[in-house]
Amino acid sequence: MSKPSDLVQGTLDLLILKILALEPLHGWAISRRLKQVSNEVLQVSDGSLYPALHKLEQEGWIKAEWRPTENNRRAKFYALTARGRKHLARESASWERLSSAIVQVLELKAI
Amino acid sequence: MNPLHWVSTVRLRVRSLFHRSSVERELREELQYHLDQRTEELVATGMTEADARRTAAHQLPGLEQIKEECRDMRKVRPIEDLVRDVAFGARLLRKSPGFTVVVLIVLALGIGANTALFSLFNQVLLRSLPVANPDELVVLVSKVPRWGTFSSFSYPMFRELRDKNTVLTGLLAHSGADLNVGYGGQSTKAVGEVVSTEYFNVLGVRPWLGRFIDRTDEERAVANPVAVLTYSCWQQRFGGDRSIVDRDIVLNGHATRIIGIAPPGFYGTELNRSPDVFVPVTLKKVFEPVPRDRFDNPGQQWLRVMGRLKPGVSIQQAQAAIDLLHHQVREREVQALPPRPRDSDNMMLETHVELQPGAHGFGLLQRELAKALRLLLVISAIILVITCANLANMLLARNAARAQEITMRLALGASRLRLVRQWLTESALLSLLGGGLGVVVSVWCQGALLSFLPVEQRANLSSHPDVAVLAFAIAVSVITGLLFGLAPALQVSRASLHHKASSENAGGFRAGLVALQVALCLPLLVIAGLFLASLRNTRTLPTGFESKNVILATIDPSLNGYDQPRVRHLFQQTLQAARALPGVEAAGFGHTVVLSGSADQMVLTVEGFTQKASDEMTALVNTISPGYFEALRLPLVSGRYFNERDAAGSRPVGIINETIARQFFPGKNPIGMRFGTDTKSPPNIEVIGVVRDAKYTTITEKPERQYYIPMSQNPELRDMTLHIRASGDPRLLVELLRSKIRAIDPNVPLFNVKTLEQGIDESLSHDRLVAWLSIALGALATALCAIGLYGVIAFSVARRTREVGIRMALGAQRRDILALIVKRVTLLLTGGVLIGAIGALAGTRVIGSLLFGVTPTDPGVFAAATAILLLAAAVAAYLPARRALQVNPSVALRYE
């Protein structure tokens, strides 16, 4: 139930990194943003979001900081690290290669 | 991984490990924030607060599971688990102190024995000389056809080899010298080493203080003697006083300047020798003036020679070059000699020099102990296997007791891997604790081991574990833990909820482990028995003299630089003083001491005896005073002993032993016949007596030719050993004797004071060490076997209490129950003993060369070893059997 079975393995990591590349956010906001930007297509369960965030943090791709939110509560904000930025570039490049390859195959089938 | 990244992630891991509570709080807070936000959002859509909260919680299901998954992401889970396993294991061990104590004792003994032996093995056989790059060092020996290997070279030969070779970076020569050290009004005996200038340089040793001997020192040594002290001598005799450098001490009556101190740990080139003082080789002229041609005569071979290979030169290349050089020198030497029999020239020319690896110096101790130490190391490894089998058995038994815990944990969702890890952690915990205790035990054992060796042989051996020994102990502990922990852990891994992790099917395995222990134990007992028999055989060999109640003490007034008349007078006074001591039956001097391992040898010429090629003409010689034979109770066969009338000026006389009489005067009365030691003049020593044969150098030697000459007729007296026979314990005489000799001359120290029996024991010290060590290891193995057997029987009795109860209720007699147990024990033992006996027959073959007077397959020893093992087994089985016999059927049936 908590596994992102509807997402290709590793895709969640990529999405989180991409979202955080724009600005530091806390978990809740990341969850909102994911739904928002994918027009509710990508249903990432919150149950898998937090373990993923913790994993990325342990890998050193994102770092966490406790900061007050707009409504004056303390929240754990995640921000991309330099290594995370590199990792994101690498991963998105390979994602693009992969998806364009898949698209090509699909088009081939359509002919 | 780049280091910066590594640093940052390590910080995270450390935080996860050591600030676990705040990490946990943050996790809680983070998830709580999410819930609150969601609730707020829902409230905004018009839901009530309570509904919103419920819905939010519903949408984030399995909060604990999410937390657990987040925790998994921290990558410190294995460490956390380990900490928890160790803590849990420690708690369990505390809860069953009896079990823990037995396991730890078994481990401490097993690992301790192994560590102690490894420590000795390491120090004697593995560790190189404490010098720079010891692997480059080579030792020169000469191989004389039909005579054997010799380790000494003449000074002229050393000089030639040193100056003309192109394969060595340097060549050194050294020899021993007995020294009297006088400092601050006190005089003590010291071990000296005369060394050539190259000595420290070739060895690559740097001075700790001051400087080492240089060529000028060597050239001027006779007029200006100098000396270098070893660090330990400096510490012990001079209290580490730095101002001693450039001050004078008195060596053998000569003021000698201390020029430097050798670094700590440097003991020269022999493990079994620890010199106190190094002096230039030229001082030998002063300290030991006889023979006078020591430095010029190629026949005077007294220097040990070592060299360091040039980089890139192999030992074979160097040997070829040195041997050629040696041969050239020999040819010149032979030409320079007056015409002599051809064969002695041939002997000189056929001699070859061999280069041997010198990382251990000459390695006398190594060569003597190598085989025995290897054997004992194998034995101790077998002990370790027995220990492992034993502990595996105990832990398997414990598994049965823990069956409920295992089932419970499996039911609660523990993975099998997790359980195996928990089990292995527990055995690792036990083995490391046991290993720690083992190191303590080993230090103690090592002290006991070393005390078997004579003082001079153990001078450079220590019982303190070094890094190698500690590493060995840790490695052995870990391997032991894995070995004995594996079977129990695997048993747990096979456990399932339906099939209890009990020992029904492990019974056979456990019995097999006991049989294995028995099978391994028997050869060890046989080996111990063989060594004990061998030692008894040597110790009870007839020596020809009576060793009881004799005390020995050596004096050497010549070391004080006294001239011969003064030396002679001093010996005379000492002998009179000794005879006047209360309770002294006889006293006499002898130059060599029986069974001390060394003796002087001469080549004889015999009146009326024509030498055939097969005749060996060498004989051992001893210089003695009247009273010597009486002190040793060495009986006269014919003729007379020496007396006061055999003086320096009168005709030369000698006493021969029976072997000489038989070989050189067959069928004749030897009394009045003459023999000599100088080939150039006719035999001049008249035989005045024949004494019974005795053992002279070693107790296991074949009958040797030996003759004696009186002290009065030996022109150059050196050290003499006083032999005193007392009517009671001769040790009581020592202090009295010391004070008498101090009264005669306070500058003459008494050394090598010991009873003759101690001396003989020392000559057998290696045999004694091996015998007692193998006995101790055999006893340990037997004890372990007995414990193992006890465990198995006790366990099966406990498990079958109900069965025994039923049988008794149905009318079984005690003897039926006993038969049940006896049958089981017999089964266990028979297999083990049979395999063990076969193993022993195969294994003891290799120790044949270490035994004396007993064959490796001695049936008596085999029978005795088996009997001891069976007796131990019977005792071990009796205790649990008694419990089974006392089972009360009504209690037993209510049991469980």
mmCIF file of C-alpha atoms in Angstrom, chain B residues 189-407:
data_model
loop_
_atom_site.group_PDB
_atom_site.id
_atom_site.type_symbol
_atom_site.label_atom_id
_atom_site.label_comp_id
_atom_site.label_asym_id
_atom_site.label_seq_id
_atom_site.Cartn_x
_atom_site.Cartn_y
_atom_site.Cartn_z
ATOM 1 C CA LYS B 189 79.547 -11.602 36.664
ATOM 2 C CA ALA B 190 78.330 -10.452 33.262
ATOM 3 C CA VAL B 191 77.817 -11.920 29.826
ATOM 4 C CA GLY B 192 80.172 -10.261 27.378
ATOM 5 C CA GLU B 193 80.273 -10.289 23.615
ATOM 6 C CA VAL B 194 83.460 -9.472 21.726
ATOM 7 C CA VAL B 195 82.449 -7.954 18.399
ATOM 8 C CA SER B 196 84.206 -6.759 15.282
ATOM 9 C CA THR B 197 83.909 -3.084 14.306
ATOM 10 C CA GLU B 198 81.277 -3.907 11.686
ATOM 11 C CA TYR B 199 78.927 -5.519 14.214
ATOM 12 C CA PHE B 200 76.395 -2.744 14.884
ATOM 13 C CA ASN B 201 76.705 -1.361 11.374
ATOM 14 C CA VAL B 202 75.904 -4.631 9.649
ATOM 15 C CA LEU B 203 73.021 -5.260 12.028
ATOM 16 C CA GLY B 204 71.747 -1.738 11.369
ATOM 17 C CA VAL B 205 71.431 -0.803 15.030
ATOM 18 C CA ARG B 206 71.858 2.808 16.147
ATOM 19 C CA PRO B 207 73.204 3.843 19.561
ATOM 20 C CA TRP B 208 70.652 4.831 22.195
ATOM 21 C CA LEU B 209 73.274 6.972 23.865
ATOM 22 C CA GLY B 210 76.849 7.795 22.976
ATOM 23 C CA ARG B 211 78.414 5.906 20.089
ATOM 24 C CA PHE B 212 79.360 2.384 19.006
ATOM 25 C CA ILE B 213 82.765 0.766 18.542
ATOM 26 C CA ASP B 214 84.780 2.102 15.585
ATOM 27 C CA ARG B 215 87.996 0.943 13.918
ATOM 28 C CA THR B 216 90.200 3.127 16.129
ATOM 29 C CA ASP B 217 88.624 1.580 19.224
ATOM 30 C CA GLU B 218 89.351 -1.850 17.823
ATOM 31 C CA GLU B 219 92.989 -1.039 17.076
ATOM 32 C CA ARG B 220 93.631 0.648 20.411
ATOM 33 C CA ALA B 221 91.479 -1.612 22.561
ATOM 34 C CA VAL B 222 94.305 -3.420 24.321
ATOM 35 C CA ALA B 223 95.715 -0.125 25.634
ATOM 36 C CA ASN B 224 92.415 1.762 25.826
ATOM 37 C CA PRO B 225 89.593 -0.706 26.404
ATOM 38 C CA VAL B 226 86.090 0.528 25.544
ATOM 39 C CA ALA B 227 82.672 -1.070 25.975
ATOM 40 C CA VAL B 228 79.055 -0.647 24.905
ATOM 41 C CA LEU B 229 76.326 -1.670 27.347
ATOM 42 C CA THR B 230 73.007 -3.206 26.399
ATOM 43 C CA TYR B 231 69.999 -1.181 27.443
ATOM 44 C CA SER B 232 68.857 -3.750 30.001
ATOM 45 C CA CYS B 233 72.324 -3.992 31.570
ATOM 46 C CA TRP B 234 72.453 -0.186 31.742
ATOM 47 C CA GLN B 235 69.027 -0.089 33.395
ATOM 48 C CA GLN B 236 69.598 -2.966 35.820
ATOM 49 C CA ARG B 237 73.202 -2.463 36.846
ATOM 50 C CA PHE B 238 73.618 1.264 36.425
ATOM 51 C CA GLY B 239 70.065 2.431 37.097
ATOM 52 C CA GLY B 240 69.830 4.064 33.671
ATOM 53 C CA ASP B 241 72.342 6.712 34.737
ATOM 54 C CA ARG B 242 73.126 8.751 31.607
ATOM 55 C CA SER B 243 76.391 10.015 33.049
ATOM 56 C CA ILE B 244 77.845 6.494 32.891
ATOM 57 C CA VAL B 245 78.765 7.172 29.270
ATOM 58 C CA ASP B 246 82.407 8.302 29.106
ATOM 59 C CA ARG B 247 83.060 6.937 32.571
ATOM 60 C CA ASP B 248 85.164 3.890 33.410
ATOM 61 C CA ILE B 249 84.071 0.531 34.761
ATOM 62 C CA VAL B 250 86.368 -2.380 35.554
ATOM 63 C CA LEU B 251 86.110 -5.353 33.204
ATOM 64 C CA ASN B 252 88.172 -8.377 34.284
ATOM 65 C CA GLY B 253 90.538 -6.075 36.154
ATOM 66 C CA HIS B 254 90.943 -3.540 33.339
ATOM 67 C CA ALA B 255 89.573 0.003 33.497
ATOM 68 C CA THR B 256 87.239 0.215 30.515
ATOM 69 C CA ARG B 257 85.558 3.312 29.105
ATOM 70 C CA ILE B 258 81.805 3.073 28.460
ATOM 71 C CA ILE B 259 81.275 4.731 25.070
ATOM 72 C CA GLY B 260 77.637 3.996 24.352
ATOM 73 C CA ILE B 261 74.370 2.250 25.155
ATOM 74 C CA ALA B 262 72.568 -0.055 22.712
ATOM 75 C CA PRO B 263 68.873 0.598 22.081
ATOM 76 C CA PRO B 264 66.183 -1.101 24.204
ATOM 77 C CA GLY B 265 65.233 -4.595 23.042
ATOM 78 C CA PHE B 266 68.539 -5.243 21.279
ATOM 79 C CA TYR B 267 70.008 -8.515 22.521
ATOM 80 C CA GLY B 268 72.570 -9.278 19.849
ATOM 81 C CA THR B 269 72.126 -12.136 17.413
ATOM 82 C CA GLU B 270 70.938 -15.048 19.531
ATOM 83 C CA LEU B 271 67.550 -15.383 21.197
ATOM 84 C CA ASN B 272 68.963 -17.650 23.905
ATOM 85 C CA ARG B 273 71.841 -15.324 24.822
ATOM 86 C CA SER B 274 71.550 -11.925 26.324
ATOM 87 C CA PRO B 275 74.873 -10.139 26.503
ATOM 88 C CA ASP B 276 75.342 -7.295 28.942
ATOM 89 C CA VAL B 277 78.479 -5.765 27.481
ATOM 90 C CA PHE B 278 79.897 -5.472 23.953
ATOM 91 C CA VAL B 279 83.644 -4.945 23.628
ATOM 92 C CA PRO B 280 85.993 -4.769 20.613
ATOM 93 C CA VAL B 281 87.057 -8.191 19.401
ATOM 94 C CA THR B 282 90.717 -7.344 20.065
ATOM 95 C CA LEU B 283 90.014 -7.303 23.820
ATOM 96 C CA LYS B 284 89.834 -11.087 23.687
ATOM 97 C CA LYS B 285 93.672 -10.930 23.835
ATOM 98 C CA VAL B 286 93.390 -9.242 27.188
ATOM 99 C CA PHE B 287 90.434 -11.088 28.657
ATOM 100 C CA GLU B 288 91.408 -14.546 27.464
ATOM 101 C CA PRO B 289 95.123 -14.505 26.650
ATOM 102 C CA VAL B 290 95.152 -18.257 26.001
ATOM 103 C CA PRO B 291 95.653 -19.369 23.274
ATOM 104 C CA ARG B 292 98.146 -16.697 22.380
ATOM 105 C CA ASP B 293 97.919 -17.250 18.630
ATOM 106 C CA ARG B 294 94.157 -16.718 18.622
ATOM 107 C CA PHE B 295 94.297 -13.892 16.064
ATOM 108 C CA ASP B 296 96.949 -15.363 13.755
ATOM 109 C CA ASN B 297 96.528 -19.130 13.634
ATOM 110 C CA PRO B 298 94.010 -20.270 10.962
ATOM 111 C CA GLY B 299 93.448 -23.363 13.109
ATOM 112 C CA GLN B 300 91.953 -21.276 15.932
ATOM 113 C CA GLN B 301 88.322 -21.101 14.900
ATOM 114 C CA TRP B 302 86.360 -19.148 17.458
ATOM 115 C CA LEU B 303 84.364 -16.439 15.701
ATOM 116 C CA ARG B 304 80.796 -16.601 14.532
ATOM 117 C CA VAL B 305 80.317 -14.722 11.292
ATOM 118 C CA MET B 306 77.250 -13.010 9.858
ATOM 119 C CA GLY B 307 76.828 -10.767 6.843
ATOM 120 C CA ARG B 308 74.267 -8.629 5.079
ATOM 121 C CA LEU B 309 73.506 -9.351 1.423
ATOM 122 C CA LYS B 310 73.976 -6.558 -1.071
ATOM 123 C CA PRO B 311 70.687 -5.494 -2.670
ATOM 124 C CA GLY B 312 69.878 -7.715 -5.638
ATOM 125 C CA VAL B 313 72.292 -10.482 -4.628
ATOM 126 C CA SER B 314 70.616 -13.793 -3.892
ATOM 127 C CA ILE B 315 71.785 -16.008 -1.076
ATOM 128 C CA GLN B 316 72.915 -18.652 -3.620
ATOM 129 C CA GLN B 317 75.032 -16.163 -5.552
ATOM 130 C CA ALA B 318 76.576 -14.887 -2.354
ATOM 131 C CA GLN B 319 77.267 -18.432 -1.173
ATOM 132 C CA ALA B 320 79.020 -19.335 -4.424
ATOM 133 C CA ALA B 321 81.204 -16.217 -4.209
ATOM 134 C CA ILE B 322 82.067 -16.642 -0.515
ATOM 135 C CA ASP B 323 82.762 -20.352 -0.886
ATOM 136 C CA LEU B 324 85.193 -19.689 -3.743
ATOM 137 C CA LEU B 325 86.942 -17.009 -1.693
ATOM 138 C CA HIS B 326 87.080 -19.364 1.302
ATOM 139 C CA HIS B 327 88.617 -22.100 -0.822
ATOM 140 C CA GLN B 328 91.323 -19.763 -2.138
ATOM 141 C CA VAL B 329 92.217 -18.705 1.392
ATOM 142 C CA ARG B 330 92.331 -22.336 2.500
ATOM 143 C CA GLU B 331 94.692 -23.265 -0.333
ATOM 144 C CA ARG B 332 97.084 -20.552 0.740
ATOM 145 C CA GLU B 333 96.782 -21.672 4.354
ATOM 146 C CA VAL B 334 97.568 -25.279 3.464
ATOM 147 C CA GLN B 335 100.650 -24.223 1.492
ATOM 148 C CA ALA B 336 101.908 -22.175 4.406
ATOM 149 C CA LEU B 337 101.699 -25.162 6.775
ATOM 150 C CA PRO B 338 104.598 -27.550 7.416
ATOM 151 C CA PRO B 339 104.189 -30.906 5.656
ATOM 152 C CA ARG B 340 101.476 -32.989 7.385
ATOM 153 C CA PRO B 341 99.394 -36.069 6.668
ATOM 154 C CA ARG B 342 97.554 -35.701 3.366
ATOM 155 C CA ASP B 343 94.118 -36.384 4.786
ATOM 156 C CA SER B 344 94.089 -33.440 7.163
ATOM 157 C CA ASP B 345 94.962 -31.169 4.223
ATOM 158 C CA ASN B 346 92.154 -32.722 2.259
ATOM 159 C CA MET B 347 89.800 -32.060 5.133
ATOM 160 C CA MET B 348 90.727 -28.385 5.087
ATOM 161 C CA LEU B 349 90.298 -28.142 1.327
ATOM 162 C CA GLU B 350 87.045 -30.082 1.148
ATOM 163 C CA THR B 351 85.397 -27.738 3.608
ATOM 164 C CA HIS B 352 82.666 -25.613 2.087
ATOM 165 C CA VAL B 353 81.040 -22.467 3.346
ATOM 166 C CA GLU B 354 77.285 -22.380 3.399
ATOM 167 C CA LEU B 355 75.169 -19.261 3.824
ATOM 168 C CA GLN B 356 72.024 -19.671 5.863
ATOM 169 C CA PRO B 357 69.226 -17.144 6.365
ATOM 170 C CA GLY B 358 70.168 -15.054 9.367
ATOM 171 C CA ALA B 359 66.898 -13.412 10.332
ATOM 172 C CA HIS B 360 67.012 -15.437 13.569
ATOM 173 C CA GLY B 361 70.791 -15.333 13.940
ATOM 174 C CA PHE B 362 72.229 -18.824 14.379
ATOM 175 C CA GLY B 363 68.879 -19.917 15.706
ATOM 176 C CA LEU B 364 70.039 -22.611 18.121
ATOM 177 C CA LEU B 365 66.977 -22.311 20.312
ATOM 178 C CA GLN B 366 64.774 -22.183 17.227
ATOM 179 C CA ARG B 367 66.278 -25.362 15.793
ATOM 180 C CA GLU B 368 65.966 -27.211 19.079
ATOM 181 C CA LEU B 369 62.412 -26.190 19.809
ATOM 182 C CA ALA B 370 60.962 -25.902 16.296
ATOM 183 C CA LYS B 371 59.591 -29.397 15.940
ATOM 184 C CA ALA B 372 58.220 -29.610 19.464
ATOM 185 C CA LEU B 373 56.636 -26.164 19.265
ATOM 186 C CA ARG B 374 54.947 -26.956 15.945
ATOM 187 C CA LEU B 375 53.590 -30.156 17.415
ATOM 188 C CA LEU B 376 52.305 -28.371 20.502
ATOM 189 C CA LEU B 377 50.683 -25.703 18.354
ATOM 190 C CA VAL B 378 48.832 -28.438 16.452
ATOM 191 C CA ILE B 379 47.807 -29.986 19.774
ATOM 192 C CA SER B 380 46.480 -26.676 21.013
ATOM 193 C CA ALA B 381 44.544 -26.226 17.776
ATOM 194 C CA ILE B 382 42.958 -29.628 18.422
ATOM 195 C CA ILE B 383 42.102 -28.414 21.924
ATOM 196 C CA LEU B 384 40.347 -25.498 20.273
ATOM 197 C CA VAL B 385 38.297 -27.842 18.104
ATOM 198 C CA ILE B 386 37.360 -29.838 21.219
ATOM 199 C CA THR B 387 36.418 -26.577 22.929
ATOM 200 C CA CYS B 388 34.204 -25.619 20.000
ATOM 201 C CA ALA B 389 32.514 -29.029 19.880
ATOM 202 C CA ASN B 390 31.967 -28.786 23.607
ATOM 203 C CA LEU B 391 30.441 -25.330 23.524
ATOM 204 C CA ALA B 392 28.328 -26.118 20.468
ATOM 205 C CA ASN B 393 26.914 -28.967 22.504
ATOM 206 C CA MET B 394 26.136 -26.749 25.472
ATOM 207 C CA LEU B 395 24.457 -24.165 23.282
ATOM 208 C CA LEU B 396 22.424 -26.829 21.490
ATOM 209 C CA ALA B 397 21.226 -28.066 24.855
ATOM 210 C CA ARG B 398 20.353 -24.517 25.731
ATOM 211 C CA ASN B 399 18.380 -24.137 22.513
ATOM 212 C CA ALA B 400 16.088 -26.871 23.753
ATOM 213 C CA ALA B 401 15.515 -24.854 26.877
ATOM 214 C CA ARG B 402 14.877 -21.791 24.737
ATOM 215 C CA ALA B 403 12.453 -23.522 22.368
ATOM 216 C CA GLN B 404 9.598 -21.497 23.767
ATOM 217 C CA GLU B 405 11.413 -18.223 23.263
ATOM 218 C CA ILE B 406 12.204 -19.152 19.669
ATOM 219 C CA THR B 407 8.624 -20.087 18.915
#
